[in-house]
Amino acid sequence: MKEIVIISGKGGTGKTSITASLAKVAHEEVVAADCDVDAADMHLLLQPDFANSEDFYSGVIAQINQAKCIKCGKCKDVCRFDAISIVDKQYVVSQLDCEGCGYCAQICPRDAITTPQQNVGNFYISSTRLNMPLVHARLGIGAENSGKLVAKVKNEAKALAEKRKIPYLLVDGPPGIGCPVISSLSGADFVVFVTEPTISGLHDLERVYELTAQFKLLAGCIINKADLNKEKTAQIKKFIRKHNIYELDQINYDEKFSEAVTNGYTAAEINKEYERNFKHLWEKIKEIVLEDK
Amino acid sequence: MKIAIASGKGGTGKTTLATNLAALIAEQQPVTLIDLDVEEPNSGLFFQGKLMEEIPVHKMVPNWEKKKCTFCGICQKVCNFNAVIQLPTQVLVFSKLCHSCYACSELCSTNALPMKPEKIGKTSKFQTGNITFIESSLDIGQEMAVPVIAHTNKILENEYNDKFIIIDAPPGTSCPVIESVKDVDFVILVAEPTPFGVHDLKLAVETMRELKKEFVVVINRFGLGDGKILDYCEQESIEILAKIPNSRAAAECYSYGKLMYKYLPEIKHEINKIAKYIWQHLGDRK
């Protein structure tokens, strides 16, 4: 099984639309995974049935048992996150500020502090209208996106692909370069950057490329809205060639793209031409992934 | 007065709004613009300011000192993040996993894990006319954005407390966003009128309500998609402050790093509405 991860650095470049379009043309060959658990959108295009749902627990938060507390204040003293304060003469933990390090519970002389596991969200294994399974998740509001839920989504998707003997895993990654992105890259066989010819698009592509280069990952690039700024598109191409990134495709600015999303279908379903182009792109990606040893 | 510009979904126009709004306000008064999208900071691409100061951002991590270690195992036991692992002949510290809680260091009876700073990013200060621009960025390969944001917040609190501040926040709904908006007076949520946009706006609204933050909505690329975003805001009694029209010309302006309000009067008209709302708010608060 080969794993293809689609990321962009910058948000809103068209990652999800393009991933869903690739999933549409690849259908029986892929398990799709939405690893942008912070703002997951792929389900809006693939319409999963949410058939299997499970709670996901990760990390802890401190809780003070007021009956046992002797108000010595040691917990507040050691907390580096200012998560413990005195309210109405009682020591209380701010859920949003607590990092879950458990230091307070360690030093409490009366064992008045417990650290229960936190339910940080749900993950789902679904069937979709396009005949491929989708593994996706929803992070709880304000929960920590430590990358653990991302890892869970990927592991479940991998297990599913192996069980059903599906050859490819297609991952819609999160924006940025931090923990969730690093988590979505672990184990990738091929990374696809979706960028746009804007000053920010290029800047963010450079940063995210530097990250994937640290992991020595094979990479390709799709330039979305390529005709918006020909000068920037040329600069991006220059950057791609310099770093031996595969030039996969360029897609022109087209309001049909957002119309498709508005009506709940993928760009590959706009017309025959788009379908043909995405099929061609998918074949190209497979060729690169299979050639790589 | 501190305002954050945020969104659930990425790429909805946070940076566009933050930079255009800051520049428009700066025509009247000094303004401080802060880029807290530390993973991919972009506001600085729209200003050619003079670099005044660059401050490294560190986080504190334990450093193992073999000579003092008795291999008692406490450090590994107390670390909730698997950042300290004790092997038969050494203790390994995985600094990227460390949350700087100090538990291992302070609970070590022989002081074999003193805390030392490790660089994870930097904060740069620029000046251009009436605009003070502060950008924080996470070093590539570092995982945790929150300590860099928290460090910048400290600088704001200590040096810029009396200033008029606009924050360009990171996308999403999890900890980096919360750290970015927790001290602000109100939040402007930028949303697109597409199904993705509406879905992620709902998440952002839930987050702001959870944080008990006052917020308003600005719709960007108005004209795209359908009217569902208007229905949603009406149902939830959310104020829509402005509707920035969708246009290819605006997208082209952005692509070159140009401030679009200077070229497109219909966009200036909307940005002006937001500025007026803020000035009114400023007046009410003082």
Coordinates of C-alpha atoms in Angstrom, one line a residue:
Chain A
M1 CA 0.0 0.0 0.0
K2 CA 1.3 3.4 -1.0
E3 CA 0.5 6.6 0.9
I4 CA 0.0 9.9 -0.9
V5 CA -0.3 13.0 1.3
I6 CA -1.6 16.3 0.0
I7 CA -0.5 19.5 1.8
S8 CA -0.1 23.2 1.0
G9 CA 1.4 25.2 3.8
K10 CA -1.0 28.0 3.1
G11 CA -4.7 27.4 3.7
G12 CA -7.4 27.8 1.0
T13 CA -5.3 26.9 -2.0
G14 CA -7.7 24.1 -3.1
K15 CA -6.2 21.1 -1.3
T16 CA -9.5 19.5 -0.3
S17 CA -11.2 20.1 -3.7
I18 CA -8.3 18.5 -5.5
T19 CA -7.9 15.6 -3.1
A20 CA -11.7 14.9 -3.4
S21 CA -11.4 15.1 -7.2
L22 CA -8.5 12.6 -7.2
A23 CA -10.5 10.3 -4.9
K24 CA -13.4 10.6 -7.4
V25 CA -11.3 9.4 -10.4
A26 CA -9.3 6.8 -8.4
H27 CA -12.4 5.5 -6.6
E28 CA -11.8 1.7 -6.1
E29 CA -8.0 2.2 -5.8
V30 CA -8.1 4.5 -2.8
V31 CA -9.0 4.9 0.9
A32 CA -9.5 8.6 1.5
A33 CA -8.4 10.1 4.8
D34 CA -9.2 13.7 6.0
C35 CA -6.3 14.6 8.3
D36 CA -7.3 18.3 8.5
V37 CA -9.1 17.4 11.8
D38 CA -9.3 21.0 12.9
A39 CA -11.5 22.1 10.0
A40 CA -12.4 18.9 8.2
D41 CA -14.3 19.6 5.0
M42 CA -13.9 16.6 2.7
H43 CA -17.1 15.0 4.0
L44 CA -19.1 17.9 2.4
L45 CA -18.0 16.6 -1.0
L46 CA -17.9 12.9 -0.5
Q47 CA -21.0 12.6 1.7
P48 CA -20.0 9.8 4.0
D49 CA -22.5 7.8 6.0
F50 CA -20.7 8.2 9.4
A51 CA -21.4 4.4 9.8
N52 CA -18.7 3.7 12.4
S53 CA -18.0 6.3 15.0
E54 CA -15.7 6.2 18.0
D55 CA -14.7 8.6 20.7
F56 CA -11.1 9.6 20.8
Y57 CA -9.2 10.1 24.1
S58 CA -5.9 11.9 24.3
G59 CA -4.1 13.7 27.0
V60 CA -5.4 14.6 30.5
I61 CA -6.6 17.6 32.4
A62 CA -6.2 18.2 36.1
Q63 CA -9.2 18.1 38.5
I64 CA -9.1 19.2 42.1
N65 CA -11.2 17.4 44.7
Q66 CA -12.2 20.2 47.0
A67 CA -13.1 17.9 49.8
K68 CA -9.5 16.7 50.0
C69 CA -7.8 20.0 49.2
I70 CA -6.0 21.7 52.2
K71 CA -5.3 24.9 50.2
C72 CA -1.5 24.7 50.5
G73 CA -1.1 26.3 47.1
K74 CA 1.7 24.0 45.9
C75 CA -0.2 23.1 42.8
K76 CA -0.5 26.8 41.8
D77 CA 3.2 27.4 42.5
V78 CA 4.4 24.7 40.2
C79 CA 2.0 25.3 37.3
R80 CA 4.0 26.9 34.4
F81 CA 0.8 27.5 32.5
D82 CA -1.1 29.7 35.0
A83 CA -3.9 27.2 34.8
I84 CA -4.6 27.2 38.6
S85 CA -6.2 30.2 40.2
I86 CA -8.1 31.0 43.4
V87 CA -11.8 31.5 42.9
D88 CA -14.1 32.0 46.0
K89 CA -11.2 30.8 48.2
Q90 CA -10.9 27.5 46.3
Y91 CA -8.1 26.4 44.0
V92 CA -9.6 25.7 40.5
V93 CA -8.2 24.6 37.2
S94 CA -8.8 26.4 34.0
Q95 CA -9.6 23.7 31.4
L96 CA -8.4 25.9 28.5
D97 CA -5.0 26.7 30.1
C98 CA -4.2 23.3 31.6
E99 CA -1.6 21.5 29.4
G100 CA -2.1 18.1 31.1
C101 CA 1.4 17.8 32.4
G102 CA 0.2 16.4 35.7
Y103 CA 2.9 18.1 37.7
C104 CA 0.3 19.5 40.2
A105 CA -1.0 16.0 40.8
Q106 CA 2.5 14.7 41.4
I107 CA 3.3 17.2 44.2
C108 CA -0.1 17.5 45.9
P109 CA 0.5 16.3 49.5
R110 CA -3.1 15.0 49.9
D111 CA -3.6 13.4 46.5
A112 CA -6.4 15.8 45.9
I113 CA -5.7 16.2 42.2
T114 CA -6.7 13.6 39.6
T115 CA -5.9 13.7 35.9
P116 CA -8.7 12.1 33.9
Q117 CA -8.3 11.3 30.2
Q118 CA -9.9 13.8 27.9
N119 CA -12.3 13.1 25.1
V120 CA -10.9 15.3 22.4
G121 CA -13.1 14.3 19.5
N122 CA -14.6 11.6 17.3
F123 CA -13.3 9.7 14.4
Y124 CA -15.4 7.9 11.7
I125 CA -15.0 5.2 9.2
S126 CA -17.6 5.8 6.4
S127 CA -18.7 4.7 3.0
T128 CA -19.2 7.5 0.6
R129 CA -21.3 8.3 -2.4
L130 CA -18.3 7.8 -4.7
N131 CA -17.6 4.2 -3.7
M132 CA -14.4 4.7 -1.7
P133 CA -14.2 4.6 2.1
L134 CA -13.4 7.8 4.0
V135 CA -11.7 7.9 7.4
H136 CA -12.3 11.3 9.0
A137 CA -12.6 13.0 12.4
R138 CA -13.9 15.9 14.3
L139 CA -11.8 17.6 16.9
G140 CA -13.6 19.0 19.9
I141 CA -13.9 22.7 20.2
G142 CA -10.8 24.1 21.8
A143 CA -9.2 20.7 22.1
E144 CA -5.5 20.3 21.6
N145 CA -4.6 19.3 18.0
S146 CA -1.5 17.5 19.1
G147 CA -1.3 15.4 16.0
K148 CA -2.5 12.4 17.8
L149 CA -6.0 12.4 16.3
V150 CA -4.2 12.9 12.9
A151 CA -2.1 9.9 13.5
K152 CA -5.2 7.9 14.6
V153 CA -7.1 8.8 11.3
K154 CA -4.1 7.7 9.3
N155 CA -3.5 4.5 11.2
E156 CA -7.2 3.5 10.9
A157 CA -7.1 4.3 7.1
K158 CA -4.0 2.2 6.6
A159 CA -5.5 -0.7 8.5
L160 CA -8.6 -0.5 6.4
A161 CA -6.6 -0.3 3.1
E162 CA -4.6 -3.4 4.1
K163 CA -7.7 -5.3 5.2
R164 CA -9.5 -4.6 1.9
K165 CA -6.4 -4.8 -0.2
I166 CA -6.8 -1.3 -1.5
P167 CA -3.5 -0.1 -3.1
Y168 CA -3.4 3.6 -2.2
L169 CA -4.1 5.9 0.7
L170 CA -5.0 9.4 -0.3
V171 CA -4.6 11.9 2.6
D172 CA -5.9 15.5 2.8
G173 CA -3.5 17.2 5.1
P174 CA -3.8 20.2 7.4
P175 CA -2.4 23.6 6.6
G176 CA 0.8 25.0 8.3
I177 CA 4.1 23.3 9.2
G178 CA 3.5 22.4 12.8
C179 CA 2.6 19.3 14.7
P180 CA -0.5 18.2 12.8
V181 CA 1.3 18.5 9.5
I182 CA 4.4 16.6 10.7
S183 CA 2.0 13.9 12.0
S184 CA 0.3 13.6 8.6
L185 CA 3.6 13.3 6.8
S186 CA 4.9 10.3 8.9
G187 CA 5.0 7.3 6.6
A188 CA 4.2 9.1 3.4
D189 CA 5.5 7.7 0.1
F190 CA 4.8 10.8 -1.9
V191 CA 3.9 14.4 -0.9
V192 CA 1.8 16.6 -3.2
F193 CA 1.9 20.3 -2.7
V194 CA -1.1 22.3 -3.9
T195 CA 0.0 25.9 -4.3
E196 CA -1.3 29.1 -5.9
P197 CA 0.7 31.8 -7.8
T198 CA 0.5 34.5 -5.1
I199 CA 3.2 36.0 -3.0
S200 CA 1.9 34.0 0.0
G201 CA 1.5 30.8 -1.9
L202 CA 5.1 30.8 -3.0
H203 CA 6.4 31.9 0.5
D204 CA 4.4 29.1 2.2
L205 CA 5.4 26.5 -0.4
E206 CA 9.1 27.3 0.3
R207 CA 8.5 26.7 4.1
V208 CA 6.6 23.5 3.7
Y209 CA 9.0 22.2 1.2
E210 CA 11.9 22.8 3.6
L211 CA 9.9 20.7 6.1
T212 CA 9.4 17.8 3.7
A213 CA 13.1 18.0 2.7
Q214 CA 14.1 17.4 6.3
F215 CA 12.2 14.1 6.1
K216 CA 13.7 13.4 2.6
L217 CA 10.2 12.9 1.1
L218 CA 9.6 12.6 -2.6
A219 CA 7.4 15.5 -3.7
G220 CA 5.3 16.8 -6.5
C221 CA 3.5 20.1 -7.1
I222 CA 0.1 21.2 -8.5
I223 CA -0.3 24.9 -9.3
N224 CA -3.9 25.9 -8.8
K225 CA -5.3 29.1 -10.3
A226 CA -2.1 29.1 -12.5
D227 CA -3.3 31.9 -14.9
L228 CA -4.0 34.3 -12.1
N229 CA -0.4 35.6 -12.0
K230 CA 1.8 34.3 -14.8
E231 CA 4.9 35.9 -13.2
K232 CA 4.4 34.1 -9.9
T233 CA 3.6 30.8 -11.7
A234 CA 6.9 31.1 -13.5
Q235 CA 8.7 31.7 -10.2
I236 CA 7.0 28.7 -8.6
K237 CA 8.1 26.5 -11.6
K238 CA 11.6 27.7 -11.2
F239 CA 11.5 26.8 -7.5
I240 CA 10.0 23.4 -8.3
R241 CA 12.7 22.6 -10.9
K242 CA 15.5 23.8 -8.7
H243 CA 14.5 21.3 -6.0
N244 CA 13.6 18.4 -8.2
I245 CA 10.0 18.5 -7.3
Y246 CA 7.7 16.8 -9.9
E247 CA 5.7 19.3 -11.9
L248 CA 2.3 17.5 -11.7
D249 CA -0.3 19.8 -13.1
Q250 CA -1.5 23.3 -13.4
I251 CA -5.1 24.3 -13.2
N252 CA -6.5 27.6 -14.4
Y253 CA -8.6 30.0 -12.3
D254 CA -12.2 28.9 -13.0
E255 CA -15.3 29.9 -11.1
K256 CA -16.8 26.5 -12.1
F257 CA -14.5 25.1 -9.4
S258 CA -16.2 27.0 -6.6
E259 CA -19.6 26.4 -8.2
A260 CA -18.9 22.7 -8.0
V261 CA -18.0 22.9 -4.3
T262 CA -21.1 25.0 -3.7
N263 CA -23.3 22.4 -5.2
G264 CA -21.6 19.6 -3.3
Y265 CA -19.7 17.8 -6.0
T266 CA -16.0 17.5 -6.9
A267 CA -14.2 19.4 -9.6
A268 CA -13.7 16.1 -11.5
E269 CA -17.5 16.0 -11.9
I270 CA -17.8 19.5 -13.6
N271 CA -17.5 18.1 -17.1
K272 CA -15.7 15.4 -19.2
E273 CA -12.7 17.6 -19.7
Y274 CA -12.1 18.1 -15.9
E275 CA -12.6 14.4 -15.4
R276 CA -10.1 13.5 -18.1
N277 CA -7.5 15.9 -16.6
F278 CA -7.9 14.5 -13.1
K279 CA -7.6 11.0 -14.5
H280 CA -4.5 11.9 -16.3
L281 CA -3.1 13.5 -13.1
W282 CA -3.9 10.4 -11.0
E283 CA -2.2 8.2 -13.5
K284 CA 0.9 10.4 -13.4
I285 CA 1.0 10.3 -9.6
K286 CA 0.7 6.5 -9.6
E287 CA 3.5 6.2 -12.1
I288 CA 5.9 8.3 -10.0
V289 CA 5.0 6.4 -6.8
L290 CA 5.4 3.0 -8.4
E291 CA 8.7 3.9 -10.0
D292 CA 10.2 5.2 -6.7
K293 CA 12.3 2.5 -5.0
Chain B
M1 CA -7.7 48.0 22.1
K2 CA -6.8 44.6 20.7
I3 CA -8.7 43.0 17.8
A4 CA -8.0 39.6 16.3
I5 CA -8.8 38.5 12.8
A6 CA -9.5 34.8 12.7
S7 CA -11.3 32.1 10.7
G8 CA -11.9 28.4 11.0
K9 CA -11.0 27.7 7.4
G10 CA -7.6 28.7 6.0
G11 CA -7.3 31.0 3.0
T12 CA -10.5 32.9 3.6
G13 CA -8.8 36.3 3.6
K14 CA -7.5 36.9 7.2
T15 CA -4.2 38.3 6.0
T16 CA -6.0 40.4 3.2
L17 CA -8.2 41.9 5.8
A18 CA -5.5 42.4 8.5
T19 CA -3.1 44.2 6.1
N20 CA -5.7 46.3 4.3
L21 CA -7.4 47.3 7.5
A22 CA -4.1 48.2 9.3
A23 CA -3.0 50.3 6.3
L24 CA -6.3 52.1 6.0
I25 CA -6.4 52.9 9.7
A26 CA -2.7 54.0 9.6
E27 CA -3.8 56.8 7.3
Q28 CA -5.4 58.3 10.4
Q29 CA -3.5 57.0 13.4
P30 CA -0.7 54.7 14.5
V31 CA -1.5 51.0 14.5
T32 CA 0.3 47.9 15.5
L33 CA -0.2 44.8 13.3
I34 CA 0.8 41.4 14.7
D35 CA 1.1 38.3 12.6
L36 CA 0.5 35.3 14.9
D37 CA 0.1 32.7 12.1
V38 CA 3.5 31.6 13.2
E39 CA 3.5 28.5 11.0
E40 CA 3.0 30.4 7.8
P41 CA 3.2 34.2 8.5
N42 CA 2.3 36.2 5.4
S43 CA 1.3 39.7 6.5
G44 CA 4.9 40.9 6.2
L45 CA 4.8 40.2 2.5
F46 CA 2.5 43.2 2.1
F47 CA 4.7 45.8 3.8
Q48 CA 8.2 46.9 3.1
G49 CA 9.2 48.0 6.6
K50 CA 12.5 48.6 8.2
L51 CA 13.6 45.8 10.5
M52 CA 14.1 47.3 14.0
E53 CA 14.7 44.3 16.2
E54 CA 14.8 40.5 16.0
I55 CA 14.3 38.5 19.1
P56 CA 14.9 34.7 19.3
V57 CA 12.1 32.7 20.9
H58 CA 13.1 29.9 23.2
K59 CA 11.4 27.2 25.0
M60 CA 12.9 25.6 28.1
V61 CA 13.8 21.9 27.9
P62 CA 15.6 19.6 30.3
N63 CA 19.2 18.7 29.6
W64 CA 20.5 15.5 31.0
E65 CA 23.7 15.5 33.0
K66 CA 25.0 12.0 33.2
K67 CA 27.4 12.5 36.2
K68 CA 24.5 13.5 38.5
C69 CA 22.0 10.9 37.4
T70 CA 21.2 8.0 39.7
F71 CA 18.8 6.3 37.2
C72 CA 16.0 6.4 39.7
G73 CA 13.4 6.6 36.9
I74 CA 11.3 9.5 38.3
C75 CA 11.8 11.7 35.3
Q76 CA 10.3 9.2 32.9
K77 CA 7.5 8.4 35.3
V78 CA 6.4 12.1 35.7
C79 CA 6.5 13.1 32.1
N80 CA 3.1 12.9 30.5
F81 CA 4.3 13.6 27.0
N82 CA 6.9 10.7 26.6
A83 CA 9.6 13.4 26.2
V84 CA 11.9 11.8 28.7
I85 CA 12.9 8.1 28.3
Q86 CA 15.2 6.3 30.6
L87 CA 17.4 3.6 29.1
P88 CA 19.8 1.3 31.1
T89 CA 22.8 3.6 30.5
Q90 CA 21.3 6.9 29.5
V91 CA 18.3 9.2 29.7
L92 CA 17.0 10.5 26.3
V93 CA 15.2 13.8 26.1
F94 CA 12.9 14.4 23.0
S95 CA 12.8 18.2 23.2
K96 CA 10.2 18.5 20.4
L97 CA 7.7 16.6 22.6
C98 CA 8.5 18.7 25.7
H99 CA 5.9 21.1 27.0
S100 CA 8.3 22.8 29.4
C101 CA 6.3 21.9 32.6
Y102 CA 9.5 21.5 34.6
A103 CA 8.2 18.4 36.4
C104 CA 11.1 16.1 35.5
S105 CA 13.7 18.8 36.2
E106 CA 12.3 20.0 39.6
L107 CA 11.4 16.5 40.9
C108 CA 14.8 15.1 40.1
S109 CA 16.5 14.7 43.5
T110 CA 20.0 15.1 42.2
N111 CA 19.3 18.0 39.8
A112 CA 20.4 15.9 36.8
L113 CA 18.0 17.5 34.4
P114 CA 18.5 21.3 34.6
M115 CA 16.3 23.3 32.2
K116 CA 18.0 25.1 29.3
P117 CA 16.7 27.3 26.5
E118 CA 16.2 25.9 23.0
K119 CA 15.4 28.1 20.1
I120 CA 12.1 27.4 18.4
G121 CA 11.4 30.6 16.5
K122 CA 11.8 34.3 16.3
T123 CA 9.9 37.6 16.6
S124 CA 10.8 40.5 14.3
K125 CA 9.7 44.1 14.7
F126 CA 9.4 46.4 11.7
Q127 CA 8.4 50.0 11.3
T128 CA 6.9 51.7 8.3
G129 CA 5.2 55.1 8.7
N130 CA 2.3 54.8 11.1
I131 CA 2.5 51.0 11.2
T132 CA 4.5 48.9 13.7
F133 CA 4.5 45.4 12.4
I134 CA 5.5 42.4 14.5
E135 CA 5.9 39.0 13.0
S136 CA 6.5 35.8 14.9
S137 CA 7.5 32.6 13.1
L138 CA 8.1 29.0 14.1
D139 CA 11.4 27.4 13.0
I140 CA 10.9 24.8 10.4
G141 CA 10.8 21.3 11.9
Q142 CA 9.6 22.6 15.3
E143 CA 6.2 21.2 16.2
M144 CA 4.7 23.6 18.8
A145 CA 3.3 26.9 17.7
V146 CA 1.7 27.8 21.0
P147 CA 4.9 28.8 22.9
V148 CA 5.9 31.1 20.1
I149 CA 2.4 32.8 20.2
A150 CA 2.5 32.9 24.0
H151 CA 5.9 34.6 23.9
T152 CA 4.6 37.2 21.5
N153 CA 1.6 37.8 23.7
K154 CA 4.0 38.6 26.6
I155 CA 5.9 41.1 24.5
L156 CA 2.5 42.8 23.6
E157 CA 1.5 42.9 27.2
N158 CA 4.8 44.4 28.4
E159 CA 5.6 46.8 25.6
Y160 CA 2.4 47.5 23.6
N161 CA -0.3 47.4 26.2
D162 CA -1.6 50.9 25.4
K163 CA -1.4 50.6 21.6
F164 CA -4.1 49.9 19.1
I165 CA -3.4 46.3 18.0
I166 CA -4.7 44.2 15.1
I167 CA -3.8 40.5 15.2
D168 CA -3.6 38.2 12.1
A169 CA -4.5 34.9 13.8
P170 CA -3.8 31.3 12.6
P171 CA -6.5 29.2 10.9
G172 CA -8.4 26.4 12.7
T173 CA -10.2 26.1 16.0
S174 CA -7.6 24.5 18.3
C175 CA -4.9 25.7 20.7
P176 CA -2.9 28.1 18.4
V177 CA -6.1 30.1 17.7
I178 CA -7.2 30.1 21.3
E179 CA -3.8 31.3 22.4
S180 CA -3.9 34.1 19.8
V181 CA -7.4 35.4 20.7
K182 CA -7.6 34.9 24.4
D183 CA -6.6 38.4 25.4
V184 CA -8.3 40.4 22.7
D185 CA -11.3 42.7 23.1
F186 CA -13.1 41.3 20.1
V187 CA -12.7 39.1 17.1
I188 CA -13.5 39.5 13.4
L189 CA -14.2 36.2 11.8
V190 CA -13.6 36.1 8.0
A191 CA -15.6 33.6 6.1
E192 CA -16.3 32.6 2.5
P193 CA -19.9 32.1 1.3
T194 CA -19.1 28.5 0.2
P195 CA -20.2 25.3 1.9
F196 CA -16.6 24.8 3.2
G197 CA -16.7 28.4 4.4
V198 CA -20.0 28.1 6.2
H199 CA -19.1 24.8 7.8
D200 CA -15.8 26.2 9.2
L201 CA -17.5 29.5 10.2
K202 CA -19.8 27.4 12.4
L203 CA -16.8 25.8 14.1
A204 CA -15.2 29.2 14.6
V205 CA -18.4 30.7 16.1
E206 CA -18.6 27.7 18.5
T207 CA -15.0 28.3 19.5
M208 CA -15.6 32.1 20.1
R209 CA -18.7 31.3 22.2
E210 CA -16.8 28.8 24.2
L211 CA -14.2 31.5 24.9
K212 CA -17.0 34.0 25.6
K213 CA -15.4 36.4 23.0
E214 CA -17.4 39.1 21.4
F215 CA -17.2 38.7 17.6
V216 CA -18.6 39.9 14.2
V217 CA -18.4 38.4 10.8
V218 CA -16.9 39.8 7.5
I219 CA -17.8 37.8 4.4
N220 CA -15.0 37.7 1.8
R221 CA -15.5 36.8 -1.9
F222 CA -19.1 37.8 -1.5
G223 CA -21.0 36.7 -4.6
L224 CA -19.4 33.2 -4.7
G225 CA -21.4 30.2 -3.6
D226 CA -24.9 30.7 -2.3
G227 CA -26.9 32.6 0.3
K228 CA -26.6 30.0 3.1
I229 CA -24.0 32.1 5.0
L230 CA -26.5 35.0 5.3
D231 CA -29.2 32.6 6.5
Y232 CA -26.9 31.1 9.1
C233 CA -25.8 34.5 10.4
E234 CA -29.4 35.7 10.6
Q235 CA -30.5 32.6 12.5
E236 CA -27.7 33.0 15.0
S237 CA -28.1 36.8 15.3
I238 CA -24.5 37.3 14.2
E239 CA -23.7 40.8 12.9
I240 CA -22.2 40.9 9.4
L241 CA -19.9 43.9 9.4
A242 CA -18.9 44.0 5.7
K243 CA -19.2 42.0 2.5
I244 CA -16.0 42.2 0.4
P245 CA -17.0 41.4 -3.2
N246 CA -15.5 38.5 -5.1
S247 CA -13.4 39.6 -8.0
R248 CA -10.6 38.3 -10.1
A249 CA -9.0 41.8 -9.8
A250 CA -8.8 41.4 -6.0
A251 CA -7.2 38.0 -6.3
E252 CA -4.6 39.4 -8.7
C253 CA -3.8 42.3 -6.4
Y254 CA -3.3 39.8 -3.6
S255 CA -1.1 37.6 -5.8
Y256 CA 1.4 40.5 -6.3
G257 CA 1.4 41.4 -2.6
K258 CA -0.5 44.7 -3.2
L259 CA -3.0 46.3 -0.8
M260 CA -6.2 46.0 -2.7
Y261 CA -8.1 48.8 -1.1
K262 CA -5.7 51.2 -2.8
Y263 CA -6.8 50.0 -6.3
L264 CA -10.4 48.8 -5.9
P265 CA -12.8 51.4 -4.6
E266 CA -15.6 48.8 -4.0
I267 CA -13.2 47.0 -1.6
K268 CA -12.1 50.2 0.1
H269 CA -15.8 51.0 0.7
E270 CA -16.1 47.7 2.7
I271 CA -12.8 48.0 4.6
N272 CA -13.9 51.5 5.6
K273 CA -17.1 50.2 7.2
I274 CA -14.9 47.9 9.3
A275 CA -12.6 50.7 10.3
K276 CA -15.6 52.9 11.2
Y277 CA -17.0 50.2 13.4
I278 CA -13.7 49.8 15.2
W279 CA -13.3 53.6 15.7
Q280 CA -16.8 53.7 17.2
H281 CA -15.9 50.8 19.5
L282 CA -12.7 52.6 20.5
G283 CA -14.8 55.7 21.4
D284 CA -17.3 53.6 23.4
R285 CA -14.6 52.0 25.4
K286 CA -12.6 55.1 26.4

